[in-house]
Coordinates of N, CA, C and O in Angstrom, one line a residue:
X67 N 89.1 61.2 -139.4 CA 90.4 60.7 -139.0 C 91.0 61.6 -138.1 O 90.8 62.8 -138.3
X68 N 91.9 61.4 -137.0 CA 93.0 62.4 -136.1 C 94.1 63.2 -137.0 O 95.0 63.0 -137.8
X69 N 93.3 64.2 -136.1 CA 94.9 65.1 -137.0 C 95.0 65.7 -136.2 O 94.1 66.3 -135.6
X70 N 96.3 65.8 -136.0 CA 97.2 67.0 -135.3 C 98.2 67.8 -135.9 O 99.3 67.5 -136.4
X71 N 97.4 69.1 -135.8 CA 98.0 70.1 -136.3 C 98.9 71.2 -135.2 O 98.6 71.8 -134.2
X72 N 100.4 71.2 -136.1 CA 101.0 72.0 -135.3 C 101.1 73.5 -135.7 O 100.7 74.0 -136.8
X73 N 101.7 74.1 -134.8 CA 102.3 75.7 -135.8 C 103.0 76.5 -134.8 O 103.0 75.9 -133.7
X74 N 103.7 77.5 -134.8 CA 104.8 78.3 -134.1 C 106.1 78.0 -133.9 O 106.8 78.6 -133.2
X75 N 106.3 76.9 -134.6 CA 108.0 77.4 -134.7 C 108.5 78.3 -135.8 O 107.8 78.8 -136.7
X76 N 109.8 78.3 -135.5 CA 110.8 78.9 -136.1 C 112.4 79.4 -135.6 O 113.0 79.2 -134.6
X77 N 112.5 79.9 -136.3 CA 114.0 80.7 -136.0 C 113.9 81.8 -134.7 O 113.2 82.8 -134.8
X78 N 114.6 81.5 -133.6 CA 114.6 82.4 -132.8 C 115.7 82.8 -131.9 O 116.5 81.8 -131.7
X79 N 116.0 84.1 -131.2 CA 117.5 83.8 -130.5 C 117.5 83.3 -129.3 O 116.6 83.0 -128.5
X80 N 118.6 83.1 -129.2 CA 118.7 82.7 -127.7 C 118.6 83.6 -126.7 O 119.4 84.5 -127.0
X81 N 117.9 83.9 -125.7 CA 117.0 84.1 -124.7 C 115.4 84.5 -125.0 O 114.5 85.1 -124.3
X82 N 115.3 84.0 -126.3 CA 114.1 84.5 -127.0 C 112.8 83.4 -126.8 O 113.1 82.4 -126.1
X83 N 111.6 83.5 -127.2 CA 110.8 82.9 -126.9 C 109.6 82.8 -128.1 O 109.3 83.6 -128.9
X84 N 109.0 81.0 -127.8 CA 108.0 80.8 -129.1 C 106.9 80.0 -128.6 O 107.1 79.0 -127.8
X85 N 105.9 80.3 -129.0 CA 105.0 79.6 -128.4 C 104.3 78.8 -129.5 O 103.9 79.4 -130.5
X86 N 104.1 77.1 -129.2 CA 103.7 76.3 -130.1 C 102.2 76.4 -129.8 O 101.7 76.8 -128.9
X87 N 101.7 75.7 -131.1 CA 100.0 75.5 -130.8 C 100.0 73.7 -131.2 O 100.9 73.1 -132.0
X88 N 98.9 73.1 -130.6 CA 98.5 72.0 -131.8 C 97.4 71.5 -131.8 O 97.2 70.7 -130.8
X89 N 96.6 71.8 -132.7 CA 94.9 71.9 -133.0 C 94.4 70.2 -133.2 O 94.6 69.6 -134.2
X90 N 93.8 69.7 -132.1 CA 93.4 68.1 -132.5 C 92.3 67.9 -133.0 O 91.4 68.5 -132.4
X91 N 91.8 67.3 -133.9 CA 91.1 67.3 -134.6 C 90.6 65.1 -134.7 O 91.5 64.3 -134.9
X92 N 89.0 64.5 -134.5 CA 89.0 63.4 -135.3 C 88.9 62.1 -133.6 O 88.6 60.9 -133.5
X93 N 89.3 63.5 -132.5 CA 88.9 61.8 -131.3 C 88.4 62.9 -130.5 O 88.4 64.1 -130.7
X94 N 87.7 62.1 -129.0 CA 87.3 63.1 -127.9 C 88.8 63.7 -127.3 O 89.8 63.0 -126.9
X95 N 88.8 65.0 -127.4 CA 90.2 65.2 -126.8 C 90.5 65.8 -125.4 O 91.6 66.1 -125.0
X96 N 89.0 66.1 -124.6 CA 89.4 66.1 -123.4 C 89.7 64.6 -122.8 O 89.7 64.8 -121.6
X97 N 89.8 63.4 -123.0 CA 90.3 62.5 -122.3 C 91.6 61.6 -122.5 O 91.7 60.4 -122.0
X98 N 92.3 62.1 -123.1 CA 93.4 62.6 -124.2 C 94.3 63.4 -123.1 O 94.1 64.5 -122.7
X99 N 95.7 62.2 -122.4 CA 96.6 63.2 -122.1 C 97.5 63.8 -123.5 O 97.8 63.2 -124.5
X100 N 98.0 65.4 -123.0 CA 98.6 65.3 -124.0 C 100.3 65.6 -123.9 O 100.8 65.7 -122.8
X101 N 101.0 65.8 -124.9 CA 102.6 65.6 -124.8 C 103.2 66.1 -125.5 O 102.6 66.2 -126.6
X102 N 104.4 66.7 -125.5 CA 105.2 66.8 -126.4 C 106.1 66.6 -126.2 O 106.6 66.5 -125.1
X103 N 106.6 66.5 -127.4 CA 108.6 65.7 -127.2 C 109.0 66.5 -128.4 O 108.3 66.9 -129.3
X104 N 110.5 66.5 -127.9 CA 111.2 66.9 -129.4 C 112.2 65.8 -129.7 O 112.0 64.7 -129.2
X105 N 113.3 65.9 -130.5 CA 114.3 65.5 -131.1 C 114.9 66.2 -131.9 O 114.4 66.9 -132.9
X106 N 116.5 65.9 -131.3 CA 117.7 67.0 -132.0 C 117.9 65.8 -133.0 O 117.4 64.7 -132.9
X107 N 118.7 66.3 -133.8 CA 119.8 65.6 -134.9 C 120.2 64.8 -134.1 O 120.5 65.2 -133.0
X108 N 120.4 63.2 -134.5 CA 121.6 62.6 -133.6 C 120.9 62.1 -132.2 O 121.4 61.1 -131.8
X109 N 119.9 62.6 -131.5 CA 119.4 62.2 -130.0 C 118.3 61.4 -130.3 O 117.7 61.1 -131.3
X110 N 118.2 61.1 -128.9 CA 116.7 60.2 -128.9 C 115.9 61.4 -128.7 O 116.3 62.5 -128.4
X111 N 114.3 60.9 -128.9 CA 112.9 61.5 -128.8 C 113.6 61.6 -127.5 O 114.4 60.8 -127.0
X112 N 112.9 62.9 -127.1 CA 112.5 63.2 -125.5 C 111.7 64.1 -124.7 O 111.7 65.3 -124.8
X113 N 111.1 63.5 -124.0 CA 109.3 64.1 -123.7 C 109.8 65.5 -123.2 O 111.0 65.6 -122.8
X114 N 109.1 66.4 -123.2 CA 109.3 67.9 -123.0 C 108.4 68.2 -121.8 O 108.8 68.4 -120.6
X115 N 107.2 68.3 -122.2 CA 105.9 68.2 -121.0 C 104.8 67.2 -121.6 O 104.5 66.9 -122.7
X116 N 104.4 67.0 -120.4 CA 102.9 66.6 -120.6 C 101.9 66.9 -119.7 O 102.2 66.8 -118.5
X117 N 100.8 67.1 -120.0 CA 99.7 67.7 -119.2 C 98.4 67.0 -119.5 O 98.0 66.7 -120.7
X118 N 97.4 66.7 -117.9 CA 96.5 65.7 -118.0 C 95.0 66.3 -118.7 O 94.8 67.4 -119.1
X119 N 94.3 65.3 -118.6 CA 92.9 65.7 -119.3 C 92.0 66.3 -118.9 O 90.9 66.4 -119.4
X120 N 92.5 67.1 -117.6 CA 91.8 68.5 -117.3 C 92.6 69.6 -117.5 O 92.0 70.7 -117.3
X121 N 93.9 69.5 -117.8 CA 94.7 70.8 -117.4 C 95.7 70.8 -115.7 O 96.7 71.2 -115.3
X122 N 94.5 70.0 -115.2 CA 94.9 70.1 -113.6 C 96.2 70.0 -113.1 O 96.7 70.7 -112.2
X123 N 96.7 68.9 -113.9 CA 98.2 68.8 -113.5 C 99.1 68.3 -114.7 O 98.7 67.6 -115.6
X124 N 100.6 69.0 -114.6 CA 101.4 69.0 -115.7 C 102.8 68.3 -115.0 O 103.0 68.1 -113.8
X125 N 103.8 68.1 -116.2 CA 105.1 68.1 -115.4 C 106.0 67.8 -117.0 O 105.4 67.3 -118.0
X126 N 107.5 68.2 -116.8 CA 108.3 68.8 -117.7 C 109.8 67.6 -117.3 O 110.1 67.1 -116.3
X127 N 110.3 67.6 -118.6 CA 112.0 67.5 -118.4 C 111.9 68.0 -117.8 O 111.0 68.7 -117.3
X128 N 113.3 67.6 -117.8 CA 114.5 68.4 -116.1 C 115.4 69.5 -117.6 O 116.3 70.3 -117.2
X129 N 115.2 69.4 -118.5 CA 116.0 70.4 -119.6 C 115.1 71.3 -119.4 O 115.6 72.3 -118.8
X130 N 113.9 71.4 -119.5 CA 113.2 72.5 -119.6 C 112.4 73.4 -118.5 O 111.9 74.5 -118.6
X131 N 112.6 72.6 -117.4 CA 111.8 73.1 -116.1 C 112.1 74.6 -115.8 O 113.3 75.0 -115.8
X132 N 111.0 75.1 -115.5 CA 111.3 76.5 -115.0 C 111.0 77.6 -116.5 O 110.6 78.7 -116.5
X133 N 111.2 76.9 -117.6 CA 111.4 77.6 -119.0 C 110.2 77.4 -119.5 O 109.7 78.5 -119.9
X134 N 109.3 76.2 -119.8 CA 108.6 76.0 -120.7 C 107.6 75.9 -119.6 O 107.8 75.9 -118.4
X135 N 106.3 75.9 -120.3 CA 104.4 75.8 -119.9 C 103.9 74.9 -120.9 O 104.0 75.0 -122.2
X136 N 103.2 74.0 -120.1 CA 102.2 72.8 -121.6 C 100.7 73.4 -120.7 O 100.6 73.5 -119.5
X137 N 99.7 73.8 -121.9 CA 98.7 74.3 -121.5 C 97.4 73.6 -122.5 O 97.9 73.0 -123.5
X138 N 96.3 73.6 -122.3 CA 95.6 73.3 -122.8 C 94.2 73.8 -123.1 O 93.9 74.8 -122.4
X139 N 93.3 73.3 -123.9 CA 92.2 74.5 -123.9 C 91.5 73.2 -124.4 O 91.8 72.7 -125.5
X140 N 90.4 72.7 -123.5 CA 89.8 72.1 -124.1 C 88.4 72.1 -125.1 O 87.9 71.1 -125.8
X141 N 87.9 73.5 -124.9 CA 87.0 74.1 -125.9 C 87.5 74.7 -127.1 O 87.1 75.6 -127.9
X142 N 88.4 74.2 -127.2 CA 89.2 74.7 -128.3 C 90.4 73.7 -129.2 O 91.2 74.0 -130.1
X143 N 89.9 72.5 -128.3 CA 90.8 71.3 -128.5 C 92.6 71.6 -129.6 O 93.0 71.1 -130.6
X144 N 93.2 72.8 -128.4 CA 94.3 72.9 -128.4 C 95.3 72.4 -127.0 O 94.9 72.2 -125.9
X145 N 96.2 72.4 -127.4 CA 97.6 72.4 -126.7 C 98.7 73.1 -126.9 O 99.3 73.0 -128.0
X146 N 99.0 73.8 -126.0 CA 100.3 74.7 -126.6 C 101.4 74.4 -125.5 O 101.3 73.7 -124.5
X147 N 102.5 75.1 -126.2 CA 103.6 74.9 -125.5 C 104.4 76.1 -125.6 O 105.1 76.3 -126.6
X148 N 104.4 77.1 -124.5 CA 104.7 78.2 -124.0 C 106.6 78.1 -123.6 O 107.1 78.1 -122.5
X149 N 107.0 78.1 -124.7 CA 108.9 78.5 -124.4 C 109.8 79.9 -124.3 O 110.1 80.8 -125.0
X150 N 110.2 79.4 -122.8 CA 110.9 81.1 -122.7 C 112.1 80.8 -122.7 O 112.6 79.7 -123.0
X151 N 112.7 81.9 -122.3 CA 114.2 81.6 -122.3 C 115.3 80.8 -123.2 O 116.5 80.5 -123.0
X152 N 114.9 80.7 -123.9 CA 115.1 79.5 -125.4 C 117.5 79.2 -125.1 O 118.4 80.1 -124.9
X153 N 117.4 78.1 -125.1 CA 118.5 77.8 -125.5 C 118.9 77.5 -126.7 O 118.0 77.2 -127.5
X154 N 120.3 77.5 -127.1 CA 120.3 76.4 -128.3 C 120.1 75.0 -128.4 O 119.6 74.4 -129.3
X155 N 120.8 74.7 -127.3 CA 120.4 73.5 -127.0 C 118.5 72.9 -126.9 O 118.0 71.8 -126.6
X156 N 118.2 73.6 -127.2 CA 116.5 73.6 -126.9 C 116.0 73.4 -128.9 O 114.9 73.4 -129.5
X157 N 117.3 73.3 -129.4 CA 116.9 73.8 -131.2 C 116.3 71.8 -131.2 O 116.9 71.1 -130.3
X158 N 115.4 71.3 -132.0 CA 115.3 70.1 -132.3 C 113.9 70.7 -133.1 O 113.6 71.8 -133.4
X159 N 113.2 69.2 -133.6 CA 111.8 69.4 -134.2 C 110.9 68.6 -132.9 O 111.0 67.6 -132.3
X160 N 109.9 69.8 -132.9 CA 109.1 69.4 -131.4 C 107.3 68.6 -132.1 O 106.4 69.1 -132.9
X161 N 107.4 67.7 -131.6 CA 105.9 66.6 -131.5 C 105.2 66.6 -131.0 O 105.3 66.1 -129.8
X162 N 103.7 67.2 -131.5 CA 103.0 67.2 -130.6 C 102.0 65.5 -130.5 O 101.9 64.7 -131.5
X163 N 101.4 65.3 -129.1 CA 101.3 63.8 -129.0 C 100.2 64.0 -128.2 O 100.1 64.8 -127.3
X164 N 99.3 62.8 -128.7 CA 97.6 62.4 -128.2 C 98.0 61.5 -127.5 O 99.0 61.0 -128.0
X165 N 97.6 60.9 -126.1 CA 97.4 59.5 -125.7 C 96.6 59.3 -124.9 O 96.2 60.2 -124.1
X166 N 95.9 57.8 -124.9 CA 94.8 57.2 -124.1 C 95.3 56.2 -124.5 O 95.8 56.0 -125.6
X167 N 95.3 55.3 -123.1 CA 95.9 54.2 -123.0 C 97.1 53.6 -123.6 O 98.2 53.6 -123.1
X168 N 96.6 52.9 -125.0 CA 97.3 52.1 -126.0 C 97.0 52.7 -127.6 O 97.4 52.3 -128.6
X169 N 96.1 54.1 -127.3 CA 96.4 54.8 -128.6 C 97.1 56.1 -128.5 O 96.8 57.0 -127.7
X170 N 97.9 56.2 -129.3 CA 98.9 57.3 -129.5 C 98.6 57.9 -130.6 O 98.5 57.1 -131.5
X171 N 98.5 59.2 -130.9 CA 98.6 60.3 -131.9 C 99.6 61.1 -132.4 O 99.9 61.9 -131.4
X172 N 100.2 61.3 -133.1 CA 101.2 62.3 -133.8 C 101.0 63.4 -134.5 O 100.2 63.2 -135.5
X173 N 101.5 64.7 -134.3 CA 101.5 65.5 -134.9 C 102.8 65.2 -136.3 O 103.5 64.2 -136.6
X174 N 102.7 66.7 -136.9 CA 103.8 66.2 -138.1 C 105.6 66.6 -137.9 O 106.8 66.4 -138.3
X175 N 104.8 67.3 -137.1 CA 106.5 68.4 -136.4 C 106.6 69.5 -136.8 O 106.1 70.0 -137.8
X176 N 107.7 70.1 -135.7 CA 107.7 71.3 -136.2 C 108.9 71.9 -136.1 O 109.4 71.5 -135.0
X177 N 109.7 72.6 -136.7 CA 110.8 73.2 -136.1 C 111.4 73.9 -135.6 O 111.2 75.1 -136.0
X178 N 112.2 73.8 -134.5 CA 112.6 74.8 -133.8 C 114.0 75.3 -133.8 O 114.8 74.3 -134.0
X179 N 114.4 76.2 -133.8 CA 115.9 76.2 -134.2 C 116.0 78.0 -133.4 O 115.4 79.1 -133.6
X180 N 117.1 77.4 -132.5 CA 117.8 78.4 -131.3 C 119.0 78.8 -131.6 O 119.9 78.0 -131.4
X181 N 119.4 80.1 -132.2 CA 120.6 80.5 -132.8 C 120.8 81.6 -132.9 O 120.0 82.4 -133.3
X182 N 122.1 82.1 -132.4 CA 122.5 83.7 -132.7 C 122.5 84.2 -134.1 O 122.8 85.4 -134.3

């Protein structure tokens, strides 16, 4: 079965930095874009980055541009998500996400939380 496993959140300050992982497991996952989104309390989901099935090309919110990296490793069938600069506003539980075509994947979440 798919599983997506996340890990690297936590508590961190603001201008501080965390870098996510999330280990796919259960489909071919180089053909597999992949994504992440988060969600605050109260907001809608909202995609963070996503990056295609070579790596080759990526692209980000407009919240996060300049701050964050979606990277991938496909011999390693990881995806990470490289956050610098951390806001608070950046605090939500972040999702990691499989897709090809009309199948989607979920990670379980993870939390992030940006605070003095």
């Amino acid at each position: 079965q798919v599983q997506l496993v996340e890990s690297g959140g936590g508590f961190v300050q603001p201008t501080g930095s965390l870098r996510l992982s999330c280990v796919v497991s259960g489909l071919t996952f180089s053909i597999y874009t992949l994504n992440w989104f988060r969600q605050a309390p109260g907001k809608e989901r909202e995609l963070v980055a996503t990056i295609s099935r070579n790596g080759g090309s990526a692209d980000y919110g407009d919240s996060v541009k300049g701050r964050f990296t979606i990277s991938r490793d496909n011999a390693k069938n990881t995806v990470y998500l490289q956050m610098n600069s951390l806001k608070s506003e950046d605090t939500a539980v972040y999702y990691c996400n499989a897709n090809y075509y009309t199948y989607n994947y979920w990670g379980q979440g993870t939390q992030v939380t940006v605070s003095s």
